[in-house]
Coordinates of C-alpha atoms (C1' of nucleotides) in Angstrom, one line a residue:
Chain A
M140 CA 0.0 0.0 0.0
S141 CA 2.1 2.8 -1.3
E142 CA -0.6 5.4 -1.9
M143 CA -3.6 6.0 0.3
E144 CA -5.9 6.2 -2.6
K145 CA -9.3 6.7 -1.0
K146 CA -12.4 5.8 -3.0
P147 CA -14.7 8.8 -2.9
R148 CA -17.5 8.2 -0.4
H149 CA -21.0 8.3 -1.8
F150 CA -23.7 10.4 -0.1
I151 CA -25.1 7.6 2.1
E152 CA -21.7 6.8 3.5
Q153 CA -21.3 10.5 4.2
V154 CA -24.6 10.5 6.1
I155 CA -23.5 7.5 8.1
D156 CA -20.1 9.1 8.8
E157 CA -21.8 12.2 10.2
D158 CA -24.2 10.1 12.3
L159 CA -21.3 8.1 13.6
E160 CA -19.5 11.3 14.5
S161 CA -22.6 12.9 16.2
G162 CA -23.4 9.8 18.0
K163 CA -26.9 9.8 16.6
Y164 CA -27.3 6.0 16.9
D165 CA -24.8 5.4 19.7
G166 CA -22.2 4.5 17.0
R167 CA -24.3 1.8 15.6
V168 CA -24.9 1.0 11.9
H169 CA -27.6 -1.5 11.0
T170 CA -29.1 -1.9 7.6
R171 CA -31.5 -4.4 6.1
F172 CA -32.4 -5.8 2.7
P173 CA -36.2 -6.1 2.6
P174 CA -37.4 -8.0 -0.5
E175 CA -41.0 -8.9 -1.1
P176 CA -41.1 -12.6 -1.9
N177 CA -43.2 -12.2 -5.0
G178 CA -40.7 -12.7 -7.7
Y179 CA -37.1 -13.4 -8.5
L180 CA -34.3 -11.0 -7.6
H181 CA -32.6 -9.2 -10.5
I182 CA -29.4 -7.2 -11.1
G183 CA -31.2 -4.1 -9.8
H184 CA -31.8 -5.8 -6.5
A185 CA -28.2 -6.8 -6.5
K186 CA -27.3 -3.1 -6.4
S187 CA -29.3 -2.8 -3.2
I188 CA -28.0 -6.0 -1.7
C189 CA -24.4 -4.9 -2.3
L190 CA -25.2 -1.5 -0.8
N191 CA -26.9 -2.7 2.3
F192 CA -24.7 -5.8 3.0
G193 CA -21.6 -4.0 1.7
L194 CA -22.2 -1.2 4.3
A195 CA -22.4 -3.8 7.0
V196 CA -19.0 -5.2 6.0
Q197 CA -17.5 -1.8 5.6
Y198 CA -18.6 -0.5 9.0
N199 CA -18.1 -3.9 10.7
S200 CA -21.8 -3.9 11.5
Y201 CA -25.0 -5.7 10.6
C202 CA -27.4 -6.1 7.8
N203 CA -30.6 -8.1 8.2
L204 CA -32.4 -10.1 5.5
R205 CA -36.1 -9.4 5.9
F206 CA -38.9 -10.6 3.9
D207 CA -41.6 -8.0 3.5
D208 CA -44.4 -10.4 3.3
T209 CA -47.5 -8.3 4.0
N210 CA -49.5 -9.3 1.0
P211 CA -50.4 -13.0 1.0
V212 CA -52.0 -12.9 -2.5
R213 CA -48.7 -12.3 -4.3
E214 CA -46.2 -14.0 -2.2
E215 CA -44.9 -17.6 -2.2
E216 CA -42.5 -19.8 -0.5
E217 CA -40.8 -20.5 -3.8
Y218 CA -39.6 -16.9 -4.0
V219 CA -38.3 -17.0 -0.4
K220 CA -36.1 -19.9 -1.3
S221 CA -34.7 -18.3 -4.5
I222 CA -34.1 -15.0 -2.7
I223 CA -32.1 -16.7 0.1
E224 CA -30.1 -18.6 -2.5
D225 CA -29.4 -15.5 -4.5
V226 CA -28.3 -13.3 -1.7
R227 CA -26.1 -16.0 -0.3
W228 CA -24.6 -16.7 -3.8
L229 CA -23.7 -13.0 -4.1
G230 CA -21.5 -13.6 -1.1
F231 CA -23.4 -12.1 1.8
D232 CA -24.2 -13.4 5.3
W233 CA -27.0 -12.3 7.6
E234 CA -26.0 -14.9 10.3
D235 CA -29.0 -15.4 12.5
R236 CA -30.8 -12.3 11.4
L237 CA -33.4 -13.7 8.9
Y238 CA -36.7 -12.0 9.6
Y239 CA -40.2 -11.8 8.2
A240 CA -42.6 -8.9 8.4
S241 CA -45.2 -11.6 9.2
D242 CA -43.3 -12.3 12.4
Y243 CA -44.5 -8.9 13.6
F244 CA -48.2 -9.2 12.7
Q245 CA -49.2 -9.3 16.3
Q246 CA -47.0 -6.4 17.3
L247 CA -48.3 -4.4 14.3
Y248 CA -51.9 -5.1 15.4
D249 CA -51.2 -4.0 18.9
F250 CA -49.5 -0.8 17.6
A251 CA -52.6 -0.2 15.4
C252 CA -54.9 -0.5 18.5
Q253 CA -52.6 2.1 20.1
L254 CA -53.2 4.5 17.3
V255 CA -56.9 3.9 17.4
E256 CA -56.8 4.7 21.1
S257 CA -54.9 7.9 20.6
G258 CA -57.4 9.0 18.0
D259 CA -54.9 8.7 15.2
A260 CA -56.7 6.0 13.3
Y261 CA -60.2 5.1 12.4
V262 CA -62.3 2.4 10.7
D263 CA -63.7 3.5 7.4
D264 CA -66.7 1.7 6.0
Q265 CA -66.3 3.1 2.5
S266 CA -65.7 0.9 -0.4
A267 CA -62.4 0.9 -2.2
E268 CA -64.1 2.8 -5.0
E269 CA -65.5 5.4 -2.6
I270 CA -62.1 5.9 -1.0
R271 CA -60.5 6.3 -4.4
K272 CA -63.1 8.9 -5.4
T273 CA -62.8 11.0 -2.3
R274 CA -59.0 11.0 -2.3
G275 CA -59.0 14.0 -4.6
S276 CA -56.4 14.4 -7.3
L277 CA -52.9 15.8 -7.7
T278 CA -54.4 19.3 -7.8
E279 CA -57.5 18.9 -5.7
P280 CA -57.8 18.1 -2.0
G281 CA -59.6 15.0 -0.9
K282 CA -62.8 14.8 1.1
E283 CA -63.0 13.5 4.6
S284 CA -64.8 10.2 5.1
P285 CA -68.2 10.3 6.8
Y286 CA -66.8 7.7 9.2
R287 CA -63.8 9.8 10.1
N288 CA -65.0 11.1 13.4
R289 CA -66.2 7.9 15.1
S290 CA -65.5 7.5 18.7
V291 CA -62.4 5.8 19.9
E292 CA -64.6 3.1 21.5
E293 CA -66.5 2.4 18.2
N294 CA -63.3 2.4 16.2
L295 CA -61.6 0.0 18.7
D296 CA -64.7 -2.3 18.6
L297 CA -64.9 -2.3 14.8
F298 CA -61.2 -2.8 14.3
K299 CA -61.2 -5.8 16.7
R300 CA -64.1 -7.3 14.9
M301 CA -62.3 -6.7 11.6
Q302 CA -59.5 -8.7 13.0
S303 CA -61.8 -11.5 14.4
G304 CA -63.3 -12.0 10.9
E305 CA -66.7 -10.6 11.4
F306 CA -66.7 -8.6 8.2
P307 CA -66.4 -9.6 4.6
D308 CA -63.3 -8.9 2.5
G309 CA -63.0 -5.3 1.4
S310 CA -65.9 -4.0 3.5
R311 CA -63.8 -1.9 5.9
V312 CA -60.3 -0.6 6.3
L313 CA -58.3 1.0 9.1
R314 CA -57.1 4.4 8.1
A315 CA -54.6 6.8 9.7
K316 CA -56.3 10.1 10.5
I317 CA -53.9 12.6 9.0
D318 CA -55.0 15.2 6.5
M319 CA -57.2 14.8 3.5
E320 CA -56.0 18.1 2.1
A321 CA -52.3 17.3 2.2
N322 CA -50.4 18.0 -0.9
N323 CA -48.6 14.7 -0.4
M324 CA -51.2 12.1 -1.5
N325 CA -49.7 9.6 0.9
M326 CA -50.8 11.7 3.8
R327 CA -54.5 11.7 2.8
D328 CA -55.6 9.2 5.5
P329 CA -53.6 6.3 4.2
V330 CA -55.0 2.7 4.6
M331 CA -53.2 0.7 7.3
Y332 CA -55.2 -2.5 7.2
R333 CA -57.4 -4.3 4.7
I334 CA -59.6 -7.3 5.2
L335 CA -58.3 -10.1 3.0
R336 CA -59.0 -13.8 3.4
A337 CA -56.0 -15.3 1.8
T338 CA -53.7 -18.0 3.1
H339 CA -50.3 -16.5 4.0
H340 CA -47.2 -18.5 3.2
R341 CA -46.2 -18.4 6.8
T342 CA -49.1 -17.5 9.0
G343 CA -51.6 -19.5 7.1
D344 CA -55.2 -18.5 8.0
D345 CA -54.3 -16.9 11.3
W346 CA -55.1 -13.4 10.0
C347 CA -57.8 -12.0 7.8
I348 CA -56.5 -8.5 8.0
Y349 CA -53.1 -7.5 6.6
P350 CA -51.0 -4.4 7.1
T351 CA -50.1 -2.2 4.1
Y352 CA -46.5 -1.4 3.2
D353 CA -46.4 2.1 4.6
W354 CA -47.9 1.2 7.9
A355 CA -45.7 -1.9 8.3
H356 CA -42.3 -0.9 6.9
G357 CA -41.2 1.7 9.3
L358 CA -42.3 -0.4 12.3
E359 CA -40.4 -3.4 10.9
D360 CA -37.3 -1.2 10.7
S361 CA -38.0 0.2 14.2
I362 CA -38.5 -3.2 15.8
E363 CA -35.2 -4.4 14.3
R364 CA -33.4 -1.2 15.5
I365 CA -32.3 -0.4 11.9
T366 CA -30.3 2.8 11.8
H367 CA -30.4 3.6 8.1
S368 CA -33.3 2.4 6.1
L369 CA -32.2 2.5 2.4
C370 CA -34.7 2.4 -0.4
T371 CA -35.2 3.7 -3.9
L372 CA -36.3 7.2 -5.0
E373 CA -40.0 6.5 -5.6
F374 CA -40.3 6.2 -1.8
E375 CA -39.2 9.8 -1.2
D376 CA -42.8 10.8 -1.0
H377 CA -43.5 8.2 1.6
R378 CA -40.8 9.4 4.1
P379 CA -43.2 11.9 5.8
L380 CA -45.6 9.1 6.4
Y381 CA -42.8 6.7 7.5
D382 CA -41.8 9.3 10.1
W383 CA -45.4 10.2 11.0
Y384 CA -46.3 6.6 12.1
L385 CA -43.1 6.3 14.2
E386 CA -43.6 9.7 15.8
A387 CA -47.3 9.0 16.6
L388 CA -46.3 5.8 18.4
D389 CA -43.3 7.4 19.9
V390 CA -41.0 4.5 19.1
Y391 CA -37.4 4.2 18.0
R392 CA -36.9 6.0 14.7
P393 CA -34.6 4.8 11.9
Q394 CA -33.7 7.2 9.1
Q395 CA -35.0 6.5 5.6
I396 CA -32.6 7.4 2.8
E397 CA -33.5 7.1 -0.9
F398 CA -31.1 6.4 -3.7
A399 CA -31.6 6.0 -7.5
P400 CA -32.5 2.5 -8.6
L401 CA -30.5 0.7 -11.3
N402 CA -31.4 0.9 -14.9
L403 CA -29.4 -1.0 -17.4
S404 CA -29.1 -0.5 -21.2
Y405 CA -30.5 -3.2 -23.4
T406 CA -32.2 -4.7 -20.3
L407 CA -35.5 -4.6 -18.7
L408 CA -35.7 -4.5 -14.9
S409 CA -39.3 -4.5 -14.0
K410 CA -40.9 -7.5 -12.3
R411 CA -44.0 -7.1 -14.3
M412 CA -42.2 -7.2 -17.7
L413 CA -39.9 -9.9 -16.7
R414 CA -42.9 -11.9 -15.6
E415 CA -44.4 -11.3 -19.0
L416 CA -41.3 -12.6 -20.7
V417 CA -41.4 -15.8 -18.7
E418 CA -45.2 -16.4 -18.9
G419 CA -45.3 -15.5 -22.6
G420 CA -42.6 -18.1 -23.4
Y421 CA -40.2 -15.5 -24.8
V422 CA -37.6 -17.1 -22.5
N423 CA -37.3 -20.4 -20.8
G424 CA -38.1 -19.4 -17.2
W425 CA -36.9 -17.0 -14.6
D426 CA -33.4 -18.5 -14.7
D427 CA -33.0 -18.4 -18.5
P428 CA -29.5 -17.3 -19.2
R429 CA -30.8 -14.2 -21.1
M430 CA -32.7 -13.0 -18.1
P431 CA -31.2 -10.2 -15.9
T432 CA -32.3 -12.1 -12.8
I433 CA -29.6 -13.2 -10.4
S434 CA -30.5 -16.8 -11.2
G435 CA -30.3 -16.1 -14.9
L436 CA -27.0 -14.4 -14.7
R437 CA -25.7 -17.2 -12.5
R438 CA -26.7 -19.7 -15.1
R439 CA -25.2 -17.6 -17.9
G440 CA -21.9 -17.8 -16.1
F441 CA -21.6 -14.5 -14.3
T442 CA -19.7 -14.6 -11.1
P443 CA -20.6 -13.1 -7.7
A444 CA -17.4 -11.1 -7.7
S445 CA -18.2 -9.5 -11.1
I446 CA -21.6 -8.4 -10.0
R447 CA -20.2 -6.9 -6.7
D448 CA -17.6 -5.1 -8.7
F449 CA -20.2 -3.8 -11.1
A450 CA -22.4 -2.6 -8.2
S451 CA -19.4 -0.8 -6.7
R452 CA -18.5 0.8 -10.0
V453 CA -22.0 2.2 -10.9
G454 CA -22.0 3.9 -7.6
I455 CA -24.7 5.3 -5.4
A456 CA -26.4 8.7 -6.1
K457 CA -29.8 10.3 -6.3
R458 CA -29.6 11.0 -10.0
E459 CA -31.5 8.5 -12.1
G460 CA -29.8 7.2 -15.2
V461 CA -29.1 4.2 -17.3
A462 CA -25.9 2.3 -16.6
D463 CA -24.1 0.8 -19.6
V464 CA -24.4 -3.0 -19.9
G465 CA -20.9 -2.8 -21.3
L466 CA -19.7 -2.0 -17.8
L467 CA -21.2 -5.1 -16.5
E468 CA -19.6 -7.1 -19.2
Y469 CA -16.3 -5.4 -18.5
C470 CA -16.5 -6.5 -14.8
L471 CA -17.3 -10.0 -15.9
R472 CA -14.4 -10.3 -18.3
Q473 CA -12.1 -8.9 -15.6
D474 CA -13.0 -11.7 -13.2
L475 CA -13.2 -14.5 -15.8
N476 CA -9.8 -13.5 -17.3
I477 CA -8.1 -14.2 -14.1
H478 CA -10.0 -17.3 -13.1
A479 CA -11.2 -19.2 -16.2
E480 CA -9.0 -21.9 -17.7
R481 CA -8.3 -21.7 -21.4
R482 CA -9.3 -24.4 -23.9
M483 CA -9.5 -24.6 -27.7
A484 CA -12.9 -24.9 -29.3
V485 CA -13.9 -24.4 -33.0
L486 CA -17.4 -23.2 -33.3
D487 CA -17.8 -23.1 -37.0
P488 CA -15.4 -25.8 -38.3
L489 CA -13.4 -25.8 -41.5
K490 CA -11.3 -28.9 -42.2
V491 CA -7.6 -28.7 -42.7
V492 CA -5.5 -31.5 -44.1
I493 CA -1.8 -31.2 -43.4
K494 CA -0.3 -32.9 -46.5
N495 CA 3.1 -33.4 -45.1
Y496 CA 2.1 -34.7 -41.7
P497 CA 2.3 -38.5 -41.5
E498 CA -1.0 -40.3 -41.9
G499 CA -2.3 -42.3 -38.9
E500 CA 0.0 -40.5 -36.5
S501 CA -0.7 -38.1 -33.7
E502 CA 1.2 -36.3 -30.9
E503 CA 0.5 -34.4 -27.7
L504 CA 1.4 -30.8 -27.4
E505 CA 1.6 -28.7 -24.3
A506 CA -0.8 -25.9 -23.7
I507 CA -1.0 -23.3 -20.9
N508 CA -4.2 -23.4 -18.9
N509 CA -4.2 -19.8 -17.8
P510 CA -1.5 -17.3 -18.8
E511 CA -2.8 -15.0 -16.0
N512 CA -2.2 -17.7 -13.3
E513 CA 0.8 -20.0 -13.5
S514 CA -0.5 -22.3 -10.9
A515 CA -3.3 -23.4 -13.2
G516 CA -0.6 -25.5 -14.9
K517 CA -0.5 -27.0 -18.3
R518 CA -2.3 -29.7 -20.3
K519 CA -1.7 -31.9 -23.3
V520 CA -3.6 -31.3 -26.5
P521 CA -3.6 -34.0 -29.3
F522 CA -2.4 -32.9 -32.8
S523 CA -2.8 -34.9 -36.0
R524 CA -2.9 -34.7 -39.8
E525 CA -6.5 -33.5 -40.0
L526 CA -7.7 -30.6 -38.0
Y527 CA -10.5 -28.2 -37.8
I528 CA -10.0 -24.5 -37.7
E529 CA -12.6 -21.6 -37.4
R530 CA -14.1 -20.9 -40.8
E531 CA -13.7 -17.2 -40.2
D532 CA -10.0 -17.7 -39.7
F533 CA -9.5 -18.3 -43.4
R534 CA -10.2 -15.9 -46.3
E535 CA -9.6 -16.7 -49.9
D536 CA -9.3 -13.1 -50.6
P537 CA -8.1 -11.5 -47.4
P538 CA -8.8 -7.8 -46.8
K539 CA -6.1 -5.4 -45.7
K540 CA -4.9 -6.0 -42.1
Y541 CA -6.4 -9.5 -42.1
F542 CA -3.6 -11.6 -40.8
R543 CA -5.1 -15.0 -40.4
L544 CA -4.9 -17.9 -42.9
A545 CA -5.2 -17.2 -46.7
P546 CA -3.9 -19.0 -49.8
G547 CA -0.1 -19.1 -49.7
R548 CA 0.0 -17.5 -46.3
E549 CA 1.6 -18.9 -43.1
V550 CA 0.1 -18.6 -39.6
R551 CA 0.8 -20.2 -36.3
L552 CA -1.4 -22.9 -34.9
R553 CA -1.6 -22.1 -31.2
Y554 CA 0.8 -24.2 -29.1
A555 CA 1.6 -26.2 -32.3
Y556 CA 3.3 -25.4 -35.6
F557 CA 3.4 -22.9 -38.4
L558 CA 0.9 -23.8 -41.1
K559 CA 0.8 -22.7 -44.7
C560 CA -2.2 -22.9 -47.0
E561 CA -1.4 -24.5 -50.3
E562 CA -4.8 -25.4 -51.8
V563 CA -8.4 -24.5 -51.4
V564 CA -10.9 -27.4 -52.0
K565 CA -14.5 -26.5 -53.0
D566 CA -17.6 -28.4 -53.6
S567 CA -19.7 -28.1 -56.8
S568 CA -21.5 -25.1 -55.4
G569 CA -18.3 -23.3 -54.8
E570 CA -18.3 -23.5 -51.1
I571 CA -15.0 -24.1 -49.4
I572 CA -15.0 -27.6 -47.8
E573 CA -11.4 -28.2 -47.1
L574 CA -7.9 -26.6 -47.0
H575 CA -4.8 -28.5 -48.0
C576 CA -1.9 -27.2 -46.0
I577 CA 1.7 -28.0 -45.1
Y578 CA 3.3 -27.5 -41.7
D579 CA 6.9 -26.8 -40.7
P580 CA 8.1 -29.6 -38.3
E581 CA 10.9 -27.3 -37.2
T582 CA 8.4 -24.9 -35.6
K583 CA 7.1 -27.2 -33.0
G584 CA 5.8 -25.4 -30.0
G585 CA 5.1 -22.3 -32.0
S586 CA 8.3 -20.6 -32.8
A587 CA 10.7 -20.9 -35.8
P588 CA 14.4 -21.6 -35.2
D589 CA 15.2 -19.5 -38.3
G590 CA 13.6 -16.5 -36.6
R591 CA 10.9 -16.0 -39.1
K592 CA 7.6 -14.5 -37.8
V593 CA 4.0 -14.9 -38.6
R594 CA 1.3 -12.2 -38.0
G595 CA -1.5 -14.5 -37.0
T596 CA -2.1 -17.2 -34.4
I597 CA -5.2 -19.3 -34.7
H598 CA -6.8 -22.0 -32.7
W599 CA -7.5 -25.5 -33.9
V600 CA -8.7 -28.9 -32.8
S601 CA -7.6 -32.3 -34.0
A602 CA -10.3 -33.9 -36.1
Q603 CA -10.0 -37.5 -34.9
H604 CA -9.9 -36.4 -31.2
A605 CA -12.6 -33.7 -31.3
V606 CA -15.7 -33.9 -29.2
S607 CA -19.0 -32.1 -30.1
P608 CA -21.1 -31.1 -27.1
E609 CA -23.9 -28.7 -27.4
I610 CA -23.1 -25.0 -27.3
R611 CA -25.6 -22.3 -26.6
L612 CA -24.7 -18.9 -28.0
Y613 CA -26.6 -16.2 -26.0
D614 CA -26.9 -12.7 -27.1
R615 CA -28.7 -9.6 -25.7
L616 CA -32.4 -10.2 -25.2
F617 CA -33.2 -6.8 -26.7
R618 CA -32.1 -4.9 -29.8
S619 CA -32.9 -1.5 -28.4
S620 CA -30.7 0.1 -25.7
K621 CA -34.0 1.2 -24.0
P622 CA -36.6 -1.5 -24.7
G623 CA -40.1 -0.2 -25.1
S624 CA -38.9 3.4 -25.1
G625 CA -40.5 4.1 -28.4
G626 CA -43.9 4.0 -26.7
G627 CA -44.7 0.7 -28.2
D628 CA -44.7 -2.8 -26.7
F629 CA -41.4 -3.6 -25.3
K630 CA -41.7 -7.1 -26.8
A631 CA -41.4 -5.6 -30.2
D632 CA -37.7 -4.9 -29.3
I633 CA -36.9 -8.5 -28.5
N634 CA -33.8 -9.8 -30.3
T635 CA -35.1 -12.9 -32.0
N636 CA -31.6 -14.2 -32.4
S637 CA -30.7 -14.1 -28.7
L638 CA -30.2 -17.9 -28.6
E639 CA -28.4 -19.9 -31.2
T640 CA -27.8 -23.6 -30.4
L641 CA -24.8 -25.2 -32.0
K642 CA -24.4 -29.0 -32.3
D643 CA -21.5 -29.5 -34.7
C644 CA -18.7 -27.7 -32.9
K645 CA -15.3 -29.3 -32.5
L646 CA -13.8 -29.0 -29.0
E647 CA -10.6 -30.4 -27.6
P648 CA -11.2 -33.8 -26.0
S649 CA -10.6 -32.7 -22.3
L650 CA -13.8 -30.7 -22.5
I651 CA -16.0 -33.7 -22.5
D652 CA -15.3 -34.1 -18.9
A653 CA -16.2 -30.5 -18.0
R654 CA -18.3 -30.4 -14.9
A655 CA -21.5 -28.4 -14.4
G656 CA -20.7 -25.0 -13.1
E657 CA -17.2 -24.7 -14.5
H658 CA -16.0 -21.6 -16.4
F659 CA -13.7 -21.7 -19.4
Q660 CA -12.3 -19.4 -21.9
F661 CA -12.4 -20.8 -25.4
E662 CA -9.4 -19.0 -26.8
R663 CA -10.1 -16.2 -29.2
V664 CA -13.8 -16.9 -28.9
G665 CA -15.3 -16.1 -25.5
Y666 CA -16.1 -17.3 -22.0
F667 CA -18.3 -20.3 -21.6
F668 CA -20.1 -21.9 -18.6
V669 CA -21.1 -25.5 -18.2
D670 CA -24.9 -25.3 -17.8
P671 CA -25.7 -26.5 -14.3
L672 CA -29.2 -27.7 -15.2
D673 CA -29.0 -29.4 -18.5
S674 CA -25.5 -30.8 -18.5
R675 CA -25.0 -34.5 -17.7
E676 CA -21.8 -36.3 -16.9
G677 CA -20.0 -36.9 -20.1
S678 CA -22.3 -34.6 -22.0
P679 CA -21.8 -31.1 -20.9
I680 CA -23.7 -28.2 -22.4
F681 CA -21.8 -24.9 -22.8
N682 CA -23.5 -21.5 -22.4
R683 CA -21.6 -18.6 -23.9
T684 CA -21.3 -16.2 -21.0
V685 CA -19.8 -13.3 -23.0
T686 CA -17.6 -13.0 -26.0
L687 CA -14.0 -11.8 -25.8
R688 CA -13.4 -8.2 -26.8
D689 CA -13.0 -8.1 -30.5
K690 CA -10.9 -5.5 -32.2
W691 CA -10.8 -7.2 -35.6
T692 CA -14.5 -6.9 -36.2
K693 CA -14.2 -3.2 -35.4
I694 CA -11.2 -2.8 -37.8
E695 CA -13.0 -4.6 -40.6
K696 CA -16.2 -2.6 -40.1
S697 CA -14.4 0.7 -40.1
G698 CA -13.0 -0.3 -43.5
K699 CA -9.6 1.1 -42.7
Chain B
rU82 C1' -51.8 23.7 -13.5
rG83 C1' -50.4 20.5 -6.3
rG84 C1' -46.4 18.1 -3.9
rG85 C1' -41.6 15.6 -3.9
rG86 C1' -36.9 14.8 -6.4
rA87 C1' -32.9 15.3 -10.1
rG88 C1' -29.8 18.0 -14.0
rU89 C1' -21.3 17.5 -14.5
rC90 C1' -17.5 14.2 -20.7
rG91 C1' -21.4 9.4 -25.1
rU92 C1' -22.5 6.6 -20.1
rC93 C1' -21.9 6.2 -14.7
rU94 C1' -19.7 8.9 -10.9
rA95 C1' -16.3 12.7 -7.9
rA96 C1' -15.2 17.7 -6.6
rU97 C1' -19.6 20.5 -0.7
rG98 C1' -16.4 28.7 -2.4
rG99 C1' -10.0 27.6 -4.5
rU100 C1' -6.4 23.5 -10.8
rA101 C1' -13.7 20.2 -13.1
rG102 C1' -11.0 14.3 -11.5
rG103 C1' -11.9 8.8 -12.1
rA104 C1' -14.2 4.5 -14.5
rC105 C1' -16.6 2.3 -18.8
rA106 C1' -17.2 3.3 -24.0
rG107 C1' -14.3 5.9 -28.1
rC108 C1' -9.7 7.1 -30.7
rG109 C1' -4.1 6.4 -31.2
rG110 C1' 0.1 3.6 -29.9
rA111 C1' 3.4 -0.2 -27.3
rU112 C1' 3.8 -5.3 -25.6
rU113 C1' 1.8 -10.2 -26.8
rC114 C1' 2.1 -17.7 -29.4
rU115 C1' -5.4 -15.4 -27.8
rG116 C1' -6.9 -9.2 -33.0
rG117 C1' -7.6 -11.6 -25.4
rU118 C1' -4.9 -9.5 -21.1
rU119 C1' -1.6 -5.6 -19.7
rC120 C1' 0.7 -0.7 -20.4
rC121 C1' 1.0 4.3 -22.3
rG122 C1' -1.2 8.4 -24.6
rU123 C1' -5.6 11.2 -26.4
rA124 C1' -10.3 13.6 -27.1
rA125 C1' -14.7 14.7 -24.5
rG126 C1' -18.6 17.7 -19.5
rU127 C1' -20.9 21.7 -15.2
rG128 C1' -29.1 22.6 -18.7
rA129 C1' -29.9 28.4 -19.8
rG130 C1' -29.8 33.6 -18.2
rG131 C1' -28.8 37.0 -14.4
rG132 C1' -26.5 38.1 -9.6
rU133 C1' -23.0 37.7 -5.0
rU134 C1' -17.5 37.0 -4.7
rC135 C1' -10.6 38.1 -5.7
rA136 C1' -12.6 33.2 -7.0
rA137 C1' -19.0 29.6 -8.4
rC138 C1' -20.5 22.7 -10.3
rU139 C1' -20.9 24.6 -5.3
rC140 C1' -24.3 30.5 -2.7
rC141 C1' -28.8 33.7 -4.4
rU142 C1' -32.4 34.4 -8.4
rU143 C1' -35.4 33.6 -12.9
rC144 C1' -36.3 30.0 -16.4
rC145 C1' -35.9 25.2 -19.0
rU146 C1' -35.8 19.8 -19.1
rC147 C1' -36.5 15.0 -16.9
rC148 C1' -38.4 11.5 -13.1
rC149 C1' -42.0 10.1 -9.1
rC150 C1' -47.0 10.5 -6.6
rA151 C1' -54.3 10.0 -7.1
rG152 C1' -53.4 0.6 -5.0
rC153 C1' -57.3 -1.9 0.2
rC154 C1' -49.2 -3.2 -4.4
rA155 C1' -44.3 -2.9 -2.5

RNA sequence: UGGGGAGUCGUCUAAUGGUAGGACAGCGGAUUCUGGUUCCGUAAGUGAGGGUUCAACUCCUUCCUCCCCAGCCA
């Protein structure tokens, strides 16, 4: 550590630093990540997870995992499981602090009675429709409910009977008595409880009234002695209400702080739209490798470290914007470059016959597993008279600056020999089906004793030794950098070529033993991940995680 | 037209009255048995006007643009 290069502190860290200094929370820092178990977590949630749990690590403090399960009609155990798995996979630990809002239902009910007793809440007999109509609008104040001024005794009686199941669903609600003329719509006597006969995934049929988010959330935070309650910008308007409830009850008060949610180019991060993709069959489930869900990214081959790095690099601020998906890919390649072992794989094979290599013979050549990590060691790769090379690594009429194989030209076969193309063999339709080449036995290992150089190095696989497992080429799910922004249906922006399945690739033989969950770099091609669901022992399936950066395509496109 | 927020290189993000900096993307180059990695260099920004000040991204003021809010969703 030569330089004390401090990473600039974002505004939430600055607030925490100040609170620590002033002793506001007795030097404590305690955050929480409060997902609703009604869907799968996505990369946007990952930002929040990394923020909340990251702060706990940074300040040597605590972060709770809390399920905000106040609405039984949307929530399921399946989602709880996936969320727990995802947060853990991202590398975070809540120790014994796994909580559920539903654990607090009784306390919440008792607190509500307290508000009724202090005259701060009342039972409203109006229908949902009537309440909506009397709420007013953005520019007009609301009207007070005719039931607003019932006695405390009547309210208490009614509320208890709501709880005991005397009234039908939707017939009554408990409302906070605040101000129907407030400019902030959230303060116009917000609903605290609704009557809802639905089986809750944890409390079963114990309750027929359920608390609303605004009523419950601050108390959940308060009960858990959270210091800094972090949420996204759309809750800014809710903060006065968050504070109002806690003040009215005179209980411990955490501080809500809002930050901008993550938006990603070429990506959709709305639960509703993601659900539409799944249910409409546009993808194969929530964990489809094209999905921005944590489970999708995991199956695609993303690593927890790359996602944490990304979260740290996009930063935390109040300004809303769209992060570049290229940054996510950069973080991924950074991590994979260091950790993924290299292999050779030919995706679009073109046969090469080495005329001067003895028929029926083969040899083993040594290849480096990872140039970024010597301890990854070396492996043997078989070489023989007939090989496959990538079709795009040969041009009959090479453009300027193309330095791969061409008629009469010499290139290096990676870790093998120099190879020169002598003859191009075509079928009757003119398509190239084979290349006849000669190799230089003196260049074994890849360098020439006479000092001559070649411009290009290409990868290859011995034909008789090659294996051909299935390879799935994934691409962006959307063609537009901002799907659906044209005002039309976002589904119109779907990239119909986001999955291409390849069955005739030629891979080096060691790859047949690849195990589910392993990462590889196919040299000069990209990073691949052995699909953890569809792979079988002896028949792996490779998902393309991300391509390698590709300067050549850029050069060729620019025409220079 | 009510209320709440936000405007800094293409993108994300610092600078909190004192040299507008970093990252990704871009461009140029070096190294390289991966057109990968790495390294070096380079261009590019304070929404607009007015004011205060020796000095303004920062303070004041007028305006403009964008986002959020009328669930018994979270």
